[in-house]
Amino acid sequence: MGITGLIIFLAIGAIAGWLAGTLMKGGGFGLLGNIVVGIIGAVVGGFAFGLLGITAGGILGSIITATVGAIILLFIVGLIKKA
């Protein structure tokens, strides 16, 4: 992965984390928090989409996958915090 790929990877993570934070709690988590949530969300979303047999290609598909995964992640974290 070159520097361009790394920048795109981080940008997708930041966008997905911000979208998930906005949808789940009404605000983002700051730049670094959004990137971390988005990257972990991308892993969770890729796993969930794989189980369902769904594929999403391109940058938009990556953002959607990471956002859905980040929403799932934030939902699970919210459930754990309530317990």
PDB file of N, CA, C and O in Angstrom:
ATOM      1  N   MET A   1       0.868  -1.173   0.000  1.00  0.00           N
ATOM      2  CA  MET A   1       0.000   0.000   0.000  1.00  0.00           C
ATOM      3  C   MET A   1       0.909   1.228   0.000  1.00  0.00           C
ATOM      4  O   MET A   1       1.722   1.405   0.895  1.00  0.00           O
ATOM      5  N   GLY A   2       0.705   2.074  -0.974  1.00  0.00           N
ATOM      6  CA  GLY A   2       1.464   3.307  -1.064  1.00  0.00           C
ATOM      7  C   GLY A   2       0.845   4.398  -0.204  1.00  0.00           C
ATOM      8  O   GLY A   2      -0.157   4.191   0.487  1.00  0.00           O
ATOM      9  N   ILE A   3       1.448   5.568  -0.267  1.00  0.00           N
ATOM     10  CA  ILE A   3       0.961   6.687   0.535  1.00  0.00           C
ATOM     11  C   ILE A   3      -0.445   7.100   0.109  1.00  0.00           C
ATOM     12  O   ILE A   3      -1.278   7.452   0.951  1.00  0.00           O
ATOM     13  N   THR A   4      -0.744   7.020  -1.178  1.00  0.00           N
ATOM     14  CA  THR A   4      -2.082   7.377  -1.659  1.00  0.00           C
ATOM     15  C   THR A   4      -3.129   6.405  -1.116  1.00  0.00           C
ATOM     16  O   THR A   4      -4.194   6.823  -0.673  1.00  0.00           O
ATOM     17  N   GLY A   5      -2.814   5.133  -1.146  1.00  0.00           N
ATOM     18  CA  GLY A   5      -3.736   4.128  -0.604  1.00  0.00           C
ATOM     19  C   GLY A   5      -3.971   4.324   0.883  1.00  0.00           C
ATOM     20  O   GLY A   5      -5.098   4.170   1.366  1.00  0.00           O
ATOM     21  N   LEU A   6      -2.913   4.674   1.613  1.00  0.00           N
ATOM     22  CA  LEU A   6      -3.042   4.911   3.043  1.00  0.00           C
ATOM     23  C   LEU A   6      -3.922   6.125   3.321  1.00  0.00           C
ATOM     24  O   LEU A   6      -4.772   6.086   4.204  1.00  0.00           O
ATOM     25  N   ILE A   7      -3.750   7.176   2.553  1.00  0.00           N
ATOM     26  CA  ILE A   7      -4.569   8.384   2.726  1.00  0.00           C
ATOM     27  C   ILE A   7      -6.032   8.084   2.427  1.00  0.00           C
ATOM     28  O   ILE A   7      -6.926   8.506   3.169  1.00  0.00           O
ATOM     29  N   ILE A   8      -6.293   7.331   1.369  1.00  0.00           N
ATOM     30  CA  ILE A   8      -7.672   6.959   1.025  1.00  0.00           C
ATOM     31  C   ILE A   8      -8.265   6.078   2.120  1.00  0.00           C
ATOM     32  O   ILE A   8      -9.417   6.264   2.528  1.00  0.00           O
ATOM     33  N   PHE A   9      -7.491   5.134   2.626  1.00  0.00           N
ATOM     34  CA  PHE A   9      -7.918   4.239   3.707  1.00  0.00           C
ATOM     35  C   PHE A   9      -8.310   5.038   4.948  1.00  0.00           C
ATOM     36  O   PHE A   9      -9.373   4.823   5.537  1.00  0.00           O
ATOM     37  N   LEU A  10      -7.471   5.992   5.337  1.00  0.00           N
ATOM     38  CA  LEU A  10      -7.758   6.821   6.505  1.00  0.00           C
ATOM     39  C   LEU A  10      -8.956   7.740   6.266  1.00  0.00           C
ATOM     40  O   LEU A  10      -9.761   7.969   7.167  1.00  0.00           O
ATOM     41  N   ALA A  11      -9.083   8.264   5.044  1.00  0.00           N
ATOM     42  CA  ALA A  11     -10.210   9.145   4.721  1.00  0.00           C
ATOM     43  C   ALA A  11     -11.525   8.372   4.783  1.00  0.00           C
ATOM     44  O   ALA A  11     -12.521   8.873   5.327  1.00  0.00           O
ATOM     45  N   ILE A  12     -11.541   7.161   4.249  1.00  0.00           N
ATOM     46  CA  ILE A  12     -12.750   6.335   4.315  1.00  0.00           C
ATOM     47  C   ILE A  12     -13.088   6.026   5.765  1.00  0.00           C
ATOM     48  O   ILE A  12     -14.251   6.095   6.174  1.00  0.00           O
ATOM     49  N   GLY A  13     -12.082   5.711   6.572  1.00  0.00           N
ATOM     50  CA  GLY A  13     -12.310   5.462   7.993  1.00  0.00           C
ATOM     51  C   GLY A  13     -12.878   6.678   8.702  1.00  0.00           C
ATOM     52  O   GLY A  13     -13.800   6.570   9.507  1.00  0.00           O
ATOM     53  N   ALA A  14     -12.339   7.854   8.400  1.00  0.00           N
ATOM     54  CA  ALA A  14     -12.820   9.090   9.030  1.00  0.00           C
ATOM     55  C   ALA A  14     -14.257   9.390   8.630  1.00  0.00           C
ATOM     56  O   ALA A  14     -15.092   9.745   9.470  1.00  0.00           O
ATOM     57  N   ILE A  15     -14.573   9.248   7.353  1.00  0.00           N
ATOM     58  CA  ILE A  15     -15.935   9.512   6.871  1.00  0.00           C
ATOM     59  C   ILE A  15     -16.918   8.523   7.493  1.00  0.00           C
ATOM     60  O   ILE A  15     -17.986   8.907   7.979  1.00  0.00           O
ATOM     61  N   ALA A  16     -16.559   7.238   7.476  1.00  0.00           N
ATOM     62  CA  ALA A  16     -17.454   6.210   8.034  1.00  0.00           C
ATOM     63  C   ALA A  16     -17.643   6.408   9.536  1.00  0.00           C
ATOM     64  O   ALA A  16     -18.760   6.288  10.048  1.00  0.00           O
ATOM     65  N   GLY A  17     -16.582   6.719  10.248  1.00  0.00           N
ATOM     66  CA  GLY A  17     -16.694   6.949  11.691  1.00  0.00           C
ATOM     67  C   GLY A  17     -17.551   8.158  12.004  1.00  0.00           C
ATOM     68  O   GLY A  17     -18.363   8.144  12.928  1.00  0.00           O
ATOM     69  N   TRP A  18     -17.380   9.227  11.218  1.00  0.00           N
ATOM     70  CA  TRP A  18     -18.184  10.435  11.428  1.00  0.00           C
ATOM     71  C   TRP A  18     -19.658  10.157  11.141  1.00  0.00           C
ATOM     72  O   TRP A  18     -20.529  10.550  11.919  1.00  0.00           O
ATOM     73  N   LEU A  19     -19.935   9.461  10.034  1.00  0.00           N
ATOM     74  CA  LEU A  19     -21.327   9.133   9.699  1.00  0.00           C
ATOM     75  C   LEU A  19     -21.964   8.269  10.788  1.00  0.00           C
ATOM     76  O   LEU A  19     -23.095   8.531  11.215  1.00  0.00           O
ATOM     77  N   ALA A  20     -21.251   7.253  11.234  1.00  0.00           N
ATOM     78  CA  ALA A  20     -21.793   6.376  12.273  1.00  0.00           C
ATOM     79  C   ALA A  20     -22.001   7.139  13.574  1.00  0.00           C
ATOM     80  O   ALA A  20     -23.027   6.971  14.232  1.00  0.00           O
ATOM     81  N   GLY A  21     -21.048   7.983  13.940  1.00  0.00           N
ATOM     82  CA  GLY A  21     -21.188   8.775  15.158  1.00  0.00           C
ATOM     83  C   GLY A  21     -22.357   9.729  15.080  1.00  0.00           C
ATOM     84  O   GLY A  21     -23.091   9.919  16.056  1.00  0.00           O
ATOM     85  N   THR A  22     -22.547  10.313  13.921  1.00  0.00           N
ATOM     86  CA  THR A  22     -23.666  11.231  13.726  1.00  0.00           C
ATOM     87  C   THR A  22     -24.996  10.498  13.799  1.00  0.00           C
ATOM     88  O   THR A  22     -25.946  10.973  14.425  1.00  0.00           O
ATOM     89  N   LEU A  23     -25.069   9.331  13.196  1.00  0.00           N
ATOM     90  CA  LEU A  23     -26.317   8.571  13.189  1.00  0.00           C
ATOM     91  C   LEU A  23     -26.630   7.939  14.540  1.00  0.00           C
ATOM     92  O   LEU A  23     -27.796   7.832  14.923  1.00  0.00           O
ATOM     93  N   MET A  24     -25.612   7.533  15.268  1.00  0.00           N
ATOM     94  CA  MET A  24     -25.845   6.787  16.512  1.00  0.00           C
ATOM     95  C   MET A  24     -25.942   7.661  17.754  1.00  0.00           C
ATOM     96  O   MET A  24     -26.694   7.357  18.656  1.00  0.00           O
ATOM     97  N   LYS A  25     -25.188   8.749  17.829  1.00  0.00           N
ATOM     98  CA  LYS A  25     -25.223   9.530  19.062  1.00  0.00           C
ATOM     99  C   LYS A  25     -25.388  11.022  18.826  1.00  0.00           C
ATOM    100  O   LYS A  25     -25.367  11.792  19.767  1.00  0.00           O
ATOM    101  N   GLY A  26     -25.506  11.436  17.579  1.00  0.00           N
ATOM    102  CA  GLY A  26     -25.750  12.829  17.291  1.00  0.00           C
ATOM    103  C   GLY A  26     -24.505  13.663  17.056  1.00  0.00           C
ATOM    104  O   GLY A  26     -24.594  14.858  16.859  1.00  0.00           O
ATOM    105  N   GLY A  27     -23.323  13.083  17.043  1.00  0.00           N
ATOM    106  CA  GLY A  27     -22.097  13.820  16.802  1.00  0.00           C
ATOM    107  C   GLY A  27     -20.947  12.883  16.557  1.00  0.00           C
ATOM    108  O   GLY A  27     -21.024  11.695  16.828  1.00  0.00           O
ATOM    109  N   GLY A  28     -19.859  13.418  16.040  1.00  0.00           N
ATOM    110  CA  GLY A  28     -18.681  12.604  15.769  1.00  0.00           C
ATOM    111  C   GLY A  28     -17.834  12.428  17.018  1.00  0.00           C
ATOM    112  O   GLY A  28     -18.209  12.820  18.119  1.00  0.00           O
ATOM    113  N   PHE A  29     -16.674  11.835  16.842  1.00  0.00           N
ATOM    114  CA  PHE A  29     -15.777  11.534  17.950  1.00  0.00           C
ATOM    115  C   PHE A  29     -14.450  12.261  17.829  1.00  0.00           C
ATOM    116  O   PHE A  29     -13.482  11.883  18.469  1.00  0.00           O
ATOM    117  N   GLY A  30     -14.363  13.266  16.988  1.00  0.00           N
ATOM    118  CA  GLY A  30     -13.076  13.892  16.700  1.00  0.00           C
ATOM    119  C   GLY A  30     -12.404  13.122  15.577  1.00  0.00           C
ATOM    120  O   GLY A  30     -12.793  11.997  15.259  1.00  0.00           O
ATOM    121  N   LEU A  31     -11.407  13.725  14.968  1.00  0.00           N
ATOM    122  CA  LEU A  31     -10.782  13.116  13.791  1.00  0.00           C
ATOM    123  C   LEU A  31     -10.189  11.745  14.093  1.00  0.00           C
ATOM    124  O   LEU A  31     -10.483  10.771  13.394  1.00  0.00           O
ATOM    125  N   LEU A  32      -9.377  11.648  15.117  1.00  0.00           N
ATOM    126  CA  LEU A  32      -8.737  10.364  15.428  1.00  0.00           C
ATOM    127  C   LEU A  32      -9.766   9.312  15.845  1.00  0.00           C
ATOM    128  O   LEU A  32      -9.696   8.157  15.420  1.00  0.00           O
ATOM    129  N   GLY A  33     -10.741   9.709  16.659  1.00  0.00           N
ATOM    130  CA  GLY A  33     -11.789   8.778  17.073  1.00  0.00           C
ATOM    131  C   GLY A  33     -12.607   8.287  15.898  1.00  0.00           C
ATOM    132  O   GLY A  33     -12.938   7.099  15.809  1.00  0.00           O
ATOM    133  N   ASN A  34     -12.932   9.191  14.964  1.00  0.00           N
ATOM    134  CA  ASN A  34     -13.682   8.799  13.775  1.00  0.00           C
ATOM    135  C   ASN A  34     -12.897   7.802  12.931  1.00  0.00           C
ATOM    136  O   ASN A  34     -13.463   6.830  12.411  1.00  0.00           O
ATOM    137  N   ILE A  35     -11.600   8.031  12.776  1.00  0.00           N
ATOM    138  CA  ILE A  35     -10.770   7.119  11.982  1.00  0.00           C
ATOM    139  C   ILE A  35     -10.736   5.738  12.629  1.00  0.00           C
ATOM    140  O   ILE A  35     -10.920   4.720  11.954  1.00  0.00           O
ATOM    141  N   VAL A  36     -10.546   5.688  13.930  1.00  0.00           N
ATOM    142  CA  VAL A  36     -10.479   4.399  14.632  1.00  0.00           C
ATOM    143  C   VAL A  36     -11.813   3.662  14.535  1.00  0.00           C
ATOM    144  O   VAL A  36     -11.852   2.474  14.198  1.00  0.00           O
ATOM    145  N   VAL A  37     -12.910   4.378  14.813  1.00  0.00           N
ATOM    146  CA  VAL A  37     -14.239   3.755  14.720  1.00  0.00           C
ATOM    147  C   VAL A  37     -14.505   3.283  13.293  1.00  0.00           C
ATOM    148  O   VAL A  37     -15.029   2.185  13.074  1.00  0.00           O
ATOM    149  N   GLY A  38     -14.132   4.093  12.306  1.00  0.00           N
ATOM    150  CA  GLY A  38     -14.354   3.720  10.906  1.00  0.00           C
ATOM    151  C   GLY A  38     -13.539   2.522  10.477  1.00  0.00           C
ATOM    152  O   GLY A  38     -14.034   1.641   9.756  1.00  0.00           O
ATOM    153  N   ILE A  39     -12.285   2.439  10.912  1.00  0.00           N
ATOM    154  CA  ILE A  39     -11.434   1.305  10.529  1.00  0.00           C
ATOM    155  C   ILE A  39     -11.931   0.016  11.179  1.00  0.00           C
ATOM    156  O   ILE A  39     -12.054  -1.021  10.516  1.00  0.00           O
ATOM    157  N   ILE A  40     -12.242   0.073  12.469  1.00  0.00           N
ATOM    158  CA  ILE A  40     -12.794  -1.120  13.129  1.00  0.00           C
ATOM    159  C   ILE A  40     -14.149  -1.463  12.521  1.00  0.00           C
ATOM    160  O   ILE A  40     -14.475  -2.634  12.307  1.00  0.00           O
ATOM    161  N   GLY A  41     -14.932  -0.433  12.194  1.00  0.00           N
ATOM    162  CA  GLY A  41     -16.221  -0.646  11.546  1.00  0.00           C
ATOM    163  C   GLY A  41     -16.088  -1.300  10.185  1.00  0.00           C
ATOM    164  O   GLY A  41     -16.932  -2.106   9.782  1.00  0.00           O
ATOM    165  N   ALA A  42     -15.030  -0.966   9.459  1.00  0.00           N
ATOM    166  CA  ALA A  42     -14.804  -1.590   8.159  1.00  0.00           C
ATOM    167  C   ALA A  42     -14.574  -3.087   8.309  1.00  0.00           C
ATOM    168  O   ALA A  42     -15.076  -3.890   7.508  1.00  0.00           O
ATOM    169  N   VAL A  43     -13.851  -3.473   9.345  1.00  0.00           N
ATOM    170  CA  VAL A  43     -13.615  -4.898   9.594  1.00  0.00           C
ATOM    171  C   VAL A  43     -14.932  -5.585   9.968  1.00  0.00           C
ATOM    172  O   VAL A  43     -15.276  -6.640   9.428  1.00  0.00           O
ATOM    173  N   VAL A  44     -15.680  -4.966  10.877  1.00  0.00           N
ATOM    174  CA  VAL A  44     -16.960  -5.541  11.310  1.00  0.00           C
ATOM    175  C   VAL A  44     -17.938  -5.600  10.133  1.00  0.00           C
ATOM    176  O   VAL A  44     -18.614  -6.613   9.916  1.00  0.00           O
ATOM    177  N   GLY A  45     -18.018  -4.514   9.369  1.00  0.00           N
ATOM    178  CA  GLY A  45     -18.919  -4.475   8.214  1.00  0.00           C
ATOM    179  C   GLY A  45     -18.543  -5.481   7.151  1.00  0.00           C
ATOM    180  O   GLY A  45     -19.413  -6.131   6.562  1.00  0.00           O
ATOM    181  N   GLY A  46     -17.244  -5.627   6.893  1.00  0.00           N
ATOM    182  CA  GLY A  46     -16.794  -6.626   5.920  1.00  0.00           C
ATOM    183  C   GLY A  46     -17.154  -8.030   6.352  1.00  0.00           C
ATOM    184  O   GLY A  46     -17.589  -8.860   5.548  1.00  0.00           O
ATOM    185  N   PHE A  47     -17.019  -8.299   7.646  1.00  0.00           N
ATOM    186  CA  PHE A  47     -17.390  -9.615   8.175  1.00  0.00           C
ATOM    187  C   PHE A  47     -18.893  -9.837   8.061  1.00  0.00           C
ATOM    188  O   PHE A  47     -19.344 -10.887   7.599  1.00  0.00           O
ATOM    189  N   ALA A  48     -19.679  -8.831   8.475  1.00  0.00           N
ATOM    190  CA  ALA A  48     -21.147  -8.960   8.431  1.00  0.00           C
ATOM    191  C   ALA A  48     -21.645  -9.096   6.997  1.00  0.00           C
ATOM    192  O   ALA A  48     -22.500  -9.938   6.710  1.00  0.00           O
ATOM    193  N   PHE A  49     -21.110  -8.267   6.094  1.00  0.00           N
ATOM    194  CA  PHE A  49     -21.526  -8.362   4.687  1.00  0.00           C
ATOM    195  C   PHE A  49     -21.115  -9.702   4.098  1.00  0.00           C
ATOM    196  O   PHE A  49     -21.837 -10.265   3.274  1.00  0.00           O
ATOM    197  N   GLY A  50     -19.960 -10.224   4.506  1.00  0.00           N
ATOM    198  CA  GLY A  50     -19.513 -11.532   4.022  1.00  0.00           C
ATOM    199  C   GLY A  50     -20.446 -12.645   4.461  1.00  0.00           C
ATOM    200  O   GLY A  50     -20.737 -13.555   3.697  1.00  0.00           O
ATOM    201  N   LEU A  51     -20.910 -12.558   5.707  1.00  0.00           N
ATOM    202  CA  LEU A  51     -21.849 -13.575   6.200  1.00  0.00           C
ATOM    203  C   LEU A  51     -23.164 -13.535   5.435  1.00  0.00           C
ATOM    204  O   LEU A  51     -23.802 -14.564   5.223  1.00  0.00           O
ATOM    205  N   LEU A  52     -23.575 -12.324   5.045  1.00  0.00           N
ATOM    206  CA  LEU A  52     -24.830 -12.169   4.321  1.00  0.00           C
ATOM    207  C   LEU A  52     -24.678 -12.361   2.817  1.00  0.00           C
ATOM    208  O   LEU A  52     -25.669 -12.361   2.086  1.00  0.00           O
ATOM    209  N   GLY A  53     -23.452 -12.487   2.338  1.00  0.00           N
ATOM    210  CA  GLY A  53     -23.211 -12.663   0.910  1.00  0.00           C
ATOM    211  C   GLY A  53     -23.350 -11.380   0.118  1.00  0.00           C
ATOM    212  O   GLY A  53     -23.605 -11.415  -1.085  1.00  0.00           O
ATOM    213  N   ILE A  54     -23.174 -10.234   0.765  1.00  0.00           N
ATOM    214  CA  ILE A  54     -23.300  -8.940   0.111  1.00  0.00           C
ATOM    215  C   ILE A  54     -21.913  -8.429  -0.239  1.00  0.00           C
ATOM    216  O   ILE A  54     -20.991  -8.503   0.571  1.00  0.00           O
ATOM    217  N   THR A  55     -21.766  -7.921  -1.455  1.00  0.00           N
ATOM    218  CA  THR A  55     -20.507  -7.298  -1.846  1.00  0.00           C
ATOM    219  C   THR A  55     -20.775  -5.864  -2.261  1.00  0.00           C
ATOM    220  O   THR A  55     -21.800  -5.558  -2.866  1.00  0.00           O
ATOM    221  N   ALA A  56     -19.864  -4.981  -1.908  1.00  0.00           N
ATOM    222  CA  ALA A  56     -19.969  -3.574  -2.274  1.00  0.00           C
ATOM    223  C   ALA A  56     -18.607  -3.146  -2.791  1.00  0.00           C
ATOM    224  O   ALA A  56     -17.609  -3.246  -2.086  1.00  0.00           O
ATOM    225  N   GLY A  57     -18.553  -2.681  -4.035  1.00  0.00           N
ATOM    226  CA  GLY A  57     -17.281  -2.314  -4.640  1.00  0.00           C
ATOM    227  C   GLY A  57     -17.090  -0.817  -4.732  1.00  0.00           C
ATOM    228  O   GLY A  57     -18.027  -0.034  -4.604  1.00  0.00           O
ATOM    229  N   GLY A  58     -15.866  -0.429  -4.930  1.00  0.00           N
ATOM    230  CA  GLY A  58     -15.538   0.977  -5.119  1.00  0.00           C
ATOM    231  C   GLY A  58     -15.442   1.728  -3.806  1.00  0.00           C
ATOM    232  O   GLY A  58     -15.616   1.170  -2.722  1.00  0.00           O
ATOM    233  N   ILE A  59     -15.151   3.013  -3.914  1.00  0.00           N
ATOM    234  CA  ILE A  59     -14.996   3.841  -2.724  1.00  0.00           C
ATOM    235  C   ILE A  59     -16.328   4.002  -1.999  1.00  0.00           C
ATOM    236  O   ILE A  59     -16.392   3.906  -0.775  1.00  0.00           O
ATOM    237  N   LEU A  60     -17.406   4.226  -2.735  1.00  0.00           N
ATOM    238  CA  LEU A  60     -18.717   4.379  -2.112  1.00  0.00           C
ATOM    239  C   LEU A  60     -19.130   3.096  -1.391  1.00  0.00           C
ATOM    240  O   LEU A  60     -19.646   3.140  -0.269  1.00  0.00           O
ATOM    241  N   GLY A  61     -18.876   1.960  -1.989  1.00  0.00           N
ATOM    242  CA  GLY A  61     -19.172   0.686  -1.341  1.00  0.00           C
ATOM    243  C   GLY A  61     -18.347   0.487  -0.079  1.00  0.00           C
ATOM    244  O   GLY A  61     -18.846  -0.025   0.922  1.00  0.00           O
ATOM    245  N   SER A  62     -17.091   0.915  -0.118  1.00  0.00           N
ATOM    246  CA  SER A  62     -16.236   0.827   1.066  1.00  0.00           C
ATOM    247  C   SER A  62     -16.754   1.718   2.178  1.00  0.00           C
ATOM    248  O   SER A  62     -16.752   1.321   3.356  1.00  0.00           O
ATOM    249  N   ILE A  63     -17.203   2.918   1.841  1.00  0.00           N
ATOM    250  CA  ILE A  63     -17.740   3.833   2.841  1.00  0.00           C
ATOM    251  C   ILE A  63     -19.016   3.259   3.453  1.00  0.00           C
ATOM    252  O   ILE A  63     -19.212   3.293   4.671  1.00  0.00           O
ATOM    253  N   ILE A  64     -19.882   2.695   2.614  1.00  0.00           N
ATOM    254  CA  ILE A  64     -21.132   2.100   3.108  1.00  0.00           C
ATOM    255  C   ILE A  64     -20.834   0.913   4.018  1.00  0.00           C
ATOM    256  O   ILE A  64     -21.404   0.794   5.110  1.00  0.00           O
ATOM    257  N   THR A  65     -19.934   0.040   3.585  1.00  0.00           N
ATOM    258  CA  THR A  65     -19.575  -1.125   4.392  1.00  0.00           C
ATOM    259  C   THR A  65     -18.992  -0.704   5.734  1.00  0.00           C
ATOM    260  O   THR A  65     -19.387  -1.223   6.787  1.00  0.00           O
ATOM    261  N   ALA A  66     -18.067   0.244   5.711  1.00  0.00           N
ATOM    262  CA  ALA A  66     -17.439   0.702   6.952  1.00  0.00           C
ATOM    263  C   ALA A  66     -18.442   1.410   7.853  1.00  0.00           C
ATOM    264  O   ALA A  66     -18.404   1.255   9.079  1.00  0.00           O
ATOM    265  N   THR A  67     -19.360   2.171   7.270  1.00  0.00           N
ATOM    266  CA  THR A  67     -20.359   2.882   8.071  1.00  0.00           C
ATOM    267  C   THR A  67     -21.318   1.896   8.741  1.00  0.00           C
ATOM    268  O   THR A  67     -21.613   2.030   9.931  1.00  0.00           O
ATOM    269  N   VAL A  68     -21.786   0.916   8.000  1.00  0.00           N
ATOM    270  CA  VAL A  68     -22.681  -0.091   8.579  1.00  0.00           C
ATOM    271  C   VAL A  68     -21.957  -0.852   9.693  1.00  0.00           C
ATOM    272  O   VAL A  68     -22.517  -1.076  10.771  1.00  0.00           O
ATOM    273  N   GLY A  69     -20.717  -1.215   9.457  1.00  0.00           N
ATOM    274  CA  GLY A  69     -19.944  -1.899  10.491  1.00  0.00           C
ATOM    275  C   GLY A  69     -19.718  -1.029  11.710  1.00  0.00           C
ATOM    276  O   GLY A  69     -19.796  -1.504  12.846  1.00  0.00           O
ATOM    277  N   ALA A  70     -19.455   0.260  11.504  1.00  0.00           N
ATOM    278  CA  ALA A  70     -19.250   1.169  12.631  1.00  0.00           C
ATOM    279  C   ALA A  70     -20.537   1.357  13.427  1.00  0.00           C
ATOM    280  O   ALA A  70     -20.503   1.454  14.656  1.00  0.00           O
ATOM    281  N   ILE A  71     -21.675   1.387  12.733  1.00  0.00           N
ATOM    282  CA  ILE A  71     -22.962   1.486  13.431  1.00  0.00           C
ATOM    283  C   ILE A  71     -23.198   0.238  14.280  1.00  0.00           C
ATOM    284  O   ILE A  71     -23.622   0.330  15.434  1.00  0.00           O
ATOM    285  N   ILE A  72     -22.898  -0.925  13.722  1.00  0.00           N
ATOM    286  CA  ILE A  72     -23.023  -2.174  14.488  1.00  0.00           C
ATOM    287  C   ILE A  72     -22.097  -2.128  15.700  1.00  0.00           C
ATOM    288  O   ILE A  72     -22.492  -2.474  16.818  1.00  0.00           O
ATOM    289  N   LEU A  73     -20.870  -1.674  15.485  1.00  0.00           N
ATOM    290  CA  LEU A  73     -19.893  -1.572  16.576  1.00  0.00           C
ATOM    291  C   LEU A  73     -20.391  -0.639  17.676  1.00  0.00           C
ATOM    292  O   LEU A  73     -20.354  -0.992  18.856  1.00  0.00           O
ATOM    293  N   LEU A  74     -20.875   0.536  17.304  1.00  0.00           N
ATOM    294  CA  LEU A  74     -21.353   1.501  18.294  1.00  0.00           C
ATOM    295  C   LEU A  74     -22.597   0.987  19.022  1.00  0.00           C
ATOM    296  O   LEU A  74     -22.776   1.243  20.213  1.00  0.00           O
ATOM    297  N   PHE A  75     -23.450   0.255  18.316  1.00  0.00           N
ATOM    298  CA  PHE A  75     -24.633  -0.336  18.937  1.00  0.00           C
ATOM    299  C   PHE A  75     -24.222  -1.355  20.002  1.00  0.00           C
ATOM    300  O   PHE A  75     -24.749  -1.353  21.118  1.00  0.00           O
ATOM    301  N   ILE A  76     -23.268  -2.211  19.664  1.00  0.00           N
ATOM    302  CA  ILE A  76     -22.803  -3.229  20.611  1.00  0.00           C
ATOM    303  C   ILE A  76     -22.118  -2.570  21.807  1.00  0.00           C
ATOM    304  O   ILE A  76     -22.341  -2.961  22.953  1.00  0.00           O
ATOM    305  N   VAL A  77     -21.300  -1.549  21.552  1.00  0.00           N
ATOM    306  CA  VAL A  77     -20.636  -0.832  22.653  1.00  0.00           C
ATOM    307  C   VAL A  77     -21.678  -0.187  23.556  1.00  0.00           C
ATOM    308  O   VAL A  77     -21.553  -0.205  24.784  1.00  0.00           O
ATOM    309  N   GLY A  78     -22.743   0.369  22.967  1.00  0.00           N
ATOM    310  CA  GLY A  78     -23.824   0.968  23.751  1.00  0.00           C
ATOM    311  C   GLY A  78     -24.526  -0.045  24.629  1.00  0.00           C
ATOM    312  O   GLY A  78     -24.873   0.249  25.776  1.00  0.00           O
ATOM    313  N   LEU A  79     -24.734  -1.246  24.093  1.00  0.00           N
ATOM    314  CA  LEU A  79     -25.360  -2.309  24.891  1.00  0.00           C
ATOM    315  C   LEU A  79     -24.466  -2.741  26.039  1.00  0.00           C
ATOM    316  O   LEU A  79     -24.957  -2.988  27.154  1.00  0.00           O
ATOM    317  N   ILE A  80     -23.179  -2.816  25.785  1.00  0.00           N
ATOM    318  CA  ILE A  80     -22.239  -3.227  26.829  1.00  0.00           C
ATOM    319  C   ILE A  80     -22.173  -2.155  27.923  1.00  0.00           C
ATOM    320  O   ILE A  80     -22.115  -2.485  29.116  1.00  0.00           O
ATOM    321  N   LYS A  81     -22.204  -0.888  27.541  1.00  0.00           N
ATOM    322  CA  LYS A  81     -22.157   0.195  28.528  1.00  0.00           C
ATOM    323  C   LYS A  81     -23.384   0.192  29.422  1.00  0.00           C
ATOM    324  O   LYS A  81     -23.300   0.526  30.602  1.00  0.00           O
ATOM    325  N   LYS A  82     -24.554  -0.172  28.881  1.00  0.00           N
ATOM    326  CA  LYS A  82     -25.787  -0.196  29.666  1.00  0.00           C
ATOM    327  C   LYS A  82     -25.809  -1.358  30.646  1.00  0.00           C
ATOM    328  O   LYS A  82     -26.473  -1.295  31.662  1.00  0.00           O
ATOM    329  N   ALA A  83     -25.090  -2.427  30.321  1.00  0.00           N
ATOM    330  CA  ALA A  83     -25.099  -3.626  31.181  1.00  0.00           C
ATOM    331  C   ALA A  83     -24.291  -3.436  32.437  1.00  0.00           C
ATOM    332  O   ALA A  83     -23.592  -2.579  32.690  1.00  0.00           O
TER     333      ALA A  83
END
